[in-house]
Tab-separated table of C-alpha atoms and ligand atoms in Angstrom:
chain	number	residue	atom	x	y	z
A	19	MET	CA	-9.864	12.846	-12.169
A	20	PRO	CA	-9.523	10.852	-9.213
A	21	ARG	CA	-7.168	10.932	-6.837
A	22	TRP	CA	-6.334	7.195	-5.303
A	23	GLY	CA	-5.905	6.868	-1.305
A	24	MET	CA	-6.370	4.639	1.190
A	25	VAL	CA	-7.733	4.966	5.111
A	26	ILE	CA	-6.870	2.426	8.003
A	27	ASP	CA	-8.296	2.789	11.636
A	28	LEU	CA	-5.598	2.074	14.090
A	29	ASP	CA	-8.783	1.531	16.092
A	30	ARG	CA	-10.417	-1.461	14.268
A	31	CYS	CA	-7.169	-3.345	13.120
A	32	THR	CA	-6.743	-6.668	15.005
A	33	ALA	CA	-3.067	-7.149	13.701
A	34	CYS	CA	-4.744	-10.432	12.295
A	35	GLN	CA	-2.217	-9.961	9.267
A	36	ALA	CA	-4.580	-11.352	6.398
A	37	CYS	CA	-4.002	-8.391	4.631
A	38	THR	CA	-0.209	-9.310	4.524
A	39	ILE	CA	-1.104	-12.270	3.060
A	40	ALA	CA	-4.040	-11.273	0.904
A	41	CYS	CA	-1.241	-8.689	-0.666
A	42	ARG	CA	1.165	-11.883	-1.018
A	43	ASN	CA	-1.221	-14.036	-2.697
A	44	GLU	CA	-2.319	-11.246	-4.932
A	45	ASN	CA	0.707	-9.564	-5.943
A	46	ASN	CA	2.959	-12.851	-6.548
A	47	ILE	CA	5.469	-11.932	-3.548
A	48	PRO	CA	8.326	-14.043	-3.899
A	49	PHE	CA	9.041	-15.972	-0.861
A	50	ALA	CA	13.172	-15.162	0.730
A	51	GLY	CA	13.665	-18.573	2.343
A	52	PRO	CA	15.464	-18.908	5.855
A	53	ASP	CA	19.004	-17.919	4.853
A	54	HIS	CA	17.796	-14.260	3.130
A	55	ALA	CA	14.655	-13.579	5.804
A	56	SER	CA	17.694	-13.622	8.397
A	57	LYS	CA	19.525	-10.722	6.511
A	58	GLY	CA	16.329	-8.714	6.706
A	59	ARG	CA	15.792	-9.628	3.081
A	60	ALA	CA	11.834	-10.781	3.109
A	61	ILE	CA	9.842	-8.781	0.767
A	62	PHE	CA	6.731	-7.174	2.533
A	63	TRP	CA	4.460	-4.684	0.207
A	64	ASN	CA	2.500	-4.761	3.203
A	65	GLN	CA	3.476	-4.917	6.592
A	66	VAL	CA	1.751	-5.087	10.471
A	67	LEU	CA	4.358	-3.703	12.579
A	68	PRO	CA	4.689	-3.188	16.149
A	69	PHE	CA	5.133	0.022	17.916
A	70	LYS	CA	5.891	0.855	21.711
A	71	GLU	CA	3.729	4.112	22.578
A	72	GLU	CA	5.269	5.662	25.923
A	73	GLY	CA	2.450	6.052	28.664
A	74	GLU	CA	2.716	7.680	32.313
A	75	GLN	CA	4.206	6.496	35.179
A	76	GLY	CA	6.409	3.732	33.097
A	77	TYR	CA	3.152	2.353	31.541
A	78	SER	CA	3.484	1.700	27.589
A	79	ARG	CA	1.584	-0.385	24.842
A	80	ILE	CA	2.334	-1.346	21.725
A	81	ARG	CA	0.262	-0.305	18.804
A	82	PHE	CA	0.321	-2.706	15.414
A	83	THR	CA	0.355	-0.459	12.246
A	84	PRO	CA	0.092	-1.479	8.640
A	85	LEU	CA	2.184	-0.510	6.698
A	86	PRO	CA	1.988	-0.464	2.663
A	87	CYS	CA	3.407	2.413	0.195
A	88	MET	CA	2.067	5.621	0.906
A	89	HIS	CA	1.347	6.522	-2.595
A	90	CYS	CA	3.228	10.358	-1.304
A	91	ASP	CA	1.785	13.038	-3.506
A	92	ARG	CA	5.665	14.110	-3.139
A	93	PRO	CA	7.360	11.293	-3.338
A	94	SER	CA	10.901	11.158	-2.560
A	95	CYS	CA	11.519	7.911	-4.532
A	96	ILE	CA	10.565	9.807	-7.957
A	97	LYS	CA	13.298	12.387	-7.459
A	98	VAL	CA	16.733	10.222	-7.014
A	99	CYS	CA	16.049	7.153	-9.297
A	100	PRO	CA	18.456	8.027	-12.645
A	101	VAL	CA	16.018	6.453	-15.345
A	102	ARG	CA	12.920	7.186	-14.667
A	103	ALA	CA	11.803	4.018	-13.532
A	104	THR	CA	9.103	5.012	-10.690
A	105	TYR	CA	6.549	7.706	-11.481
A	106	LYS	CA	3.454	9.071	-10.100
A	107	SER	CA	0.568	8.599	-12.237
A	108	GLU	CA	-2.098	11.555	-12.710
A	109	GLU	CA	-4.320	9.227	-10.390
A	110	GLY	CA	-2.013	9.576	-7.749
A	111	ILE	CA	-0.950	5.919	-7.579
A	112	VAL	CA	3.743	5.824	-7.635
A	113	PHE	CA	4.763	3.145	-10.623
A	114	GLN	CA	7.343	0.982	-10.442
A	115	ILE	CA	8.595	-0.058	-14.131
A	116	PHE	CA	10.528	-3.451	-13.069
A	117	ALA	CA	11.611	-3.760	-16.805
A	118	ARG	CA	13.439	-0.170	-16.246
A	119	CYS	CA	14.636	-0.674	-12.818
A	120	ILE	CA	18.469	-0.953	-12.488
A	121	GLY	CA	18.528	-2.070	-9.210
A	122	CYS	CA	20.789	0.880	-8.294
A	123	ARG	CA	18.385	1.020	-4.845
A	124	LEU	CA	18.737	5.024	-4.547
A	125	CYS	CA	14.756	4.768	-4.489
A	126	MET	CA	14.640	2.606	-1.182
A	127	CYS	CA	17.130	5.026	0.690
A	128	ALA	CA	15.139	7.857	-0.221
A	129	CYS	CA	12.270	6.339	0.763
A	130	PRO	CA	11.275	7.315	4.864
A	131	TYR	CA	8.503	5.190	5.835
A	132	SER	CA	11.079	2.002	4.402
A	133	ARG	CA	8.381	0.947	1.272
A	134	ARG	CA	10.665	-0.511	-1.140
A	135	PHE	CA	12.348	-4.019	-1.336
A	136	TYR	CA	15.180	-5.413	-3.512
A	137	ASN	CA	14.839	-8.500	-5.099
A	138	TRP	CA	18.136	-10.363	-3.251
A	139	SER	CA	17.268	-13.863	-5.354
A	140	LYS	CA	15.105	-15.239	-7.830
A	141	GLY	CA	12.174	-15.386	-6.525
A	142	HIS	CA	10.929	-19.107	-4.020
A	143	TRP	CA	6.962	-19.948	-4.017
A	144	PRO	CA	6.350	-23.423	-2.563
A	145	GLU	CA	5.610	-26.091	-5.676
A	146	ILE	CA	1.809	-26.312	-4.021
A	147	MET	CA	1.628	-22.234	-4.611
A	148	GLN	CA	2.356	-22.205	-8.192
A	149	SER	CA	-0.716	-23.244	-9.154
A	150	ALA	CA	-2.211	-20.006	-7.759
A	151	PHE	CA	-0.108	-17.086	-9.548
A	152	ASN	CA	-1.739	-13.900	-10.439
A	153	PRO	CA	-1.691	-14.117	-13.959
A	154	ASP	CA	-2.245	-10.230	-13.981
A	155	VAL	CA	0.998	-9.468	-11.911
A	156	SER	CA	4.505	-10.094	-13.523
A	157	LEU	CA	7.354	-12.312	-11.723
A	158	ARG	CA	9.670	-9.986	-10.668
A	159	PRO	CA	13.200	-10.444	-11.632
A	160	LEU	CA	16.691	-10.854	-9.720
A	161	GLY	CA	17.948	-7.289	-9.144
A	162	VAL	CA	15.376	-5.032	-9.229
A	163	VAL	CA	12.954	-2.859	-6.792
A	164	GLU	CA	9.681	-3.990	-6.062
A	165	LYS	CA	6.483	-2.168	-3.964
A	166	CYS	CA	3.202	-1.745	-3.289
A	167	THR	CA	1.290	0.074	-6.598
A	168	PHE	CA	-1.910	-0.207	-4.821
A	169	CYS	CA	-2.628	-3.366	-7.386
A	170	VAL	CA	-2.748	-1.516	-9.918
A	171	HIS	CA	-4.191	-4.008	-12.402
A	172	ARG	CA	-7.248	-3.939	-10.511
A	173	TRP	CA	-7.484	-0.244	-11.302
A	174	GLN	CA	-6.457	-1.050	-15.217
A	175	LYS	CA	-9.849	-3.837	-15.309
A	176	ALA	CA	-11.981	-1.301	-13.953
A	177	ARG	CA	-10.858	1.617	-15.664
A	178	GLU	CA	-11.467	-0.560	-18.891
A	179	LYS	CA	-14.843	-1.759	-17.723
A	180	ALA	CA	-15.942	1.819	-16.496
A	181	ARG	CA	-14.539	3.272	-20.297
A	182	SER	CA	-16.716	0.345	-22.598
A	183	GLU	CA	-19.763	2.100	-20.181
A	184	ASP	CA	-18.933	5.527	-20.829
A	185	ARG	CA	-18.736	6.221	-16.992
A	186	PRO	CA	-16.558	6.602	-14.206
A	187	ILE	CA	-15.003	4.202	-12.269
A	188	ARG	CA	-17.785	3.767	-9.377
A	189	GLU	CA	-17.176	3.425	-5.432
A	190	GLY	CA	-16.052	0.163	-4.329
A	191	GLU	CA	-14.797	-1.201	-8.377
A	192	TYR	CA	-11.438	-0.522	-8.048
A	193	VAL	CA	-10.155	-1.794	-4.263
A	194	THR	CA	-7.242	-3.274	-2.965
A	195	ALA	CA	-6.673	-6.977	-2.235
A	196	CYS	CA	-5.909	-5.728	1.460
A	197	VAL	CA	-9.083	-3.607	1.870
A	198	GLN	CA	-11.095	-6.499	0.554
A	199	THR	CA	-9.926	-9.255	2.385
A	200	CYS	CA	-9.892	-6.904	6.203
A	201	PRO	CA	-12.450	-8.984	8.354
A	202	ALA	CA	-12.181	-5.819	10.864
A	203	LYS	CA	-12.539	-3.726	8.115
A	204	ALA	CA	-9.975	-1.252	8.838
A	205	ARG	CA	-8.990	-0.364	5.995
A	206	TYR	CA	-10.997	1.790	3.339
A	207	PHE	CA	-9.925	2.657	-0.506
A	208	GLY	CA	-11.716	5.100	-2.872
A	209	ASP	CA	-10.941	9.074	-4.388
A	210	LEU	CA	-9.970	11.248	-2.019
A	211	ASP	CA	-10.975	14.192	-4.090
A	212	ASP	CA	-14.411	13.153	-4.123
A	213	PRO	CA	-16.141	14.831	-1.186
A	214	GLU	CA	-18.550	12.270	-0.523
A	215	SER	CA	-16.327	8.714	-0.637
A	216	MET	CA	-15.736	7.380	2.348
A	217	VAL	CA	-12.119	7.764	2.373
A	218	SER	CA	-12.764	11.284	1.695
A	219	LYS	CA	-15.001	11.662	4.899
A	220	LEU	CA	-12.949	10.067	6.801
A	221	ALA	CA	-9.679	11.837	6.374
A	222	ARG	CA	-11.514	15.123	7.020
A	223	SER	CA	-12.029	13.166	10.481
A	224	ARG	CA	-10.533	14.704	13.555
A	225	ARG	CA	-8.549	11.332	14.477
A	226	ALA	CA	-7.023	11.495	10.978
A	227	PHE	CA	-3.334	12.269	10.989
A	228	ARG	CA	-0.397	10.542	8.494
A	229	LEU	CA	2.787	9.244	9.345
A	230	LEU	CA	5.803	11.694	8.952
A	231	GLU	CA	3.903	14.783	7.957
A	232	GLU	CA	6.585	17.276	8.822
A	233	LEU	CA	8.220	15.657	5.841
A	234	GLY	CA	5.871	17.112	3.444
A	235	THR	CA	5.570	13.970	1.373
A	236	HIS	CA	2.369	14.432	1.538
A	237	PRO	CA	1.064	10.510	1.973
A	238	LYS	CA	-2.092	9.208	0.263
A	239	VAL	CA	-2.689	6.391	3.376
A	240	ILE	CA	-4.554	8.527	6.023
A	241	TYR	CA	-4.635	6.836	9.503
A	242	LEU	CA	-7.366	7.327	12.231
A	243	GLY	CA	-5.946	7.250	15.859
A	244	GLU	CA	-8.006	6.235	18.875
A	245	GLY	CA	-11.612	8.243	19.353
A	246	GLU	CA	-15.007	7.266	18.491
A	247	TRP	CA	-16.369	5.506	15.450
A	248	ARG	CA	-18.992	7.137	13.701
A	249	GLU	CA	-20.318	5.910	10.308
A	250	ASP	CA	-21.055	9.618	9.050
A	251	ILE	CA	-17.783	11.118	9.829
B	20	LIG	FE1	-5.857	-5.161	10.647
B	20	LIG	FE2	-7.074	-5.823	8.914
B	20	LIG	FE3	-4.479	-5.632	8.040
B	20	LIG	FE4	-6.066	-7.438	10.127
B	20	LIG	S1	-6.528	-7.132	7.928
B	20	LIG	S2	-3.769	-6.445	10.549
B	20	LIG	S3	-7.137	-5.855	11.251
B	20	LIG	S4	-5.547	-4.193	8.856
B	21	LIG	FE1	7.628	6.329	-2.323
B	21	LIG	FE2	8.024	5.232	0.217
B	21	LIG	FE3	6.151	7.510	-0.608
B	21	LIG	FE4	6.211	4.395	-1.598
B	21	LIG	S1	6.208	5.848	0.616
B	21	LIG	S2	5.788	6.714	-2.685
B	21	LIG	S3	8.311	4.504	-1.843
B	21	LIG	S4	8.574	7.565	-1.347
């Protein structure tokens, strides 16, 4: 059974935001509009956020960090949902059942990474974009919480194909839209439990770390800090 995870190399990321745009198009993420955006109600399943790093002698620099849902192995969001509208699958993906969500937002309070977003309005899309909706992803109604699903519709397609050929999903057959799009090849996706997969090799590298590891959420999004790049790590 695979355990899907992502590796993001911060040394390679150029903060171009291509991953954010790819995620928005792939998952039919609505535009907030100026009123809601000014109140902090814009929805981003993937964000590239700046973090200030303090150095010696007053020296500091900004480090950009892409942030999808961490698909934690011990997710605090699931524990607090009163209607079981969110759960972790056998393959480690944290699902959100939009039709079951009652919009109480307890999961948003419980997520230490702020990776959940509340739908404050009926979705808005410029007219020109409405013909480009992804038919594999449902439009979410007003009043529910949504978040990154590791492009689960892509997993479903890859799984059906693999099942019809009576074999497991091959490496590279299921990747998320952000990973597929990243022009800097800063993002990797695959089975963390396969010792031969690229993500598991990178996750074992000396540069690997997880955000807020001390909380015990066991994120399956792993970051690579500064260091020398080697294809064989
Ligand atoms: Fe960084 Fe790649 Fe996202 Fe661009 S697409 S911001 S390089 S992770
Ligand atoms: Fe849940 Fe937040 Fe972890 Fe995603 S990052 S699985 S929303 S606790």
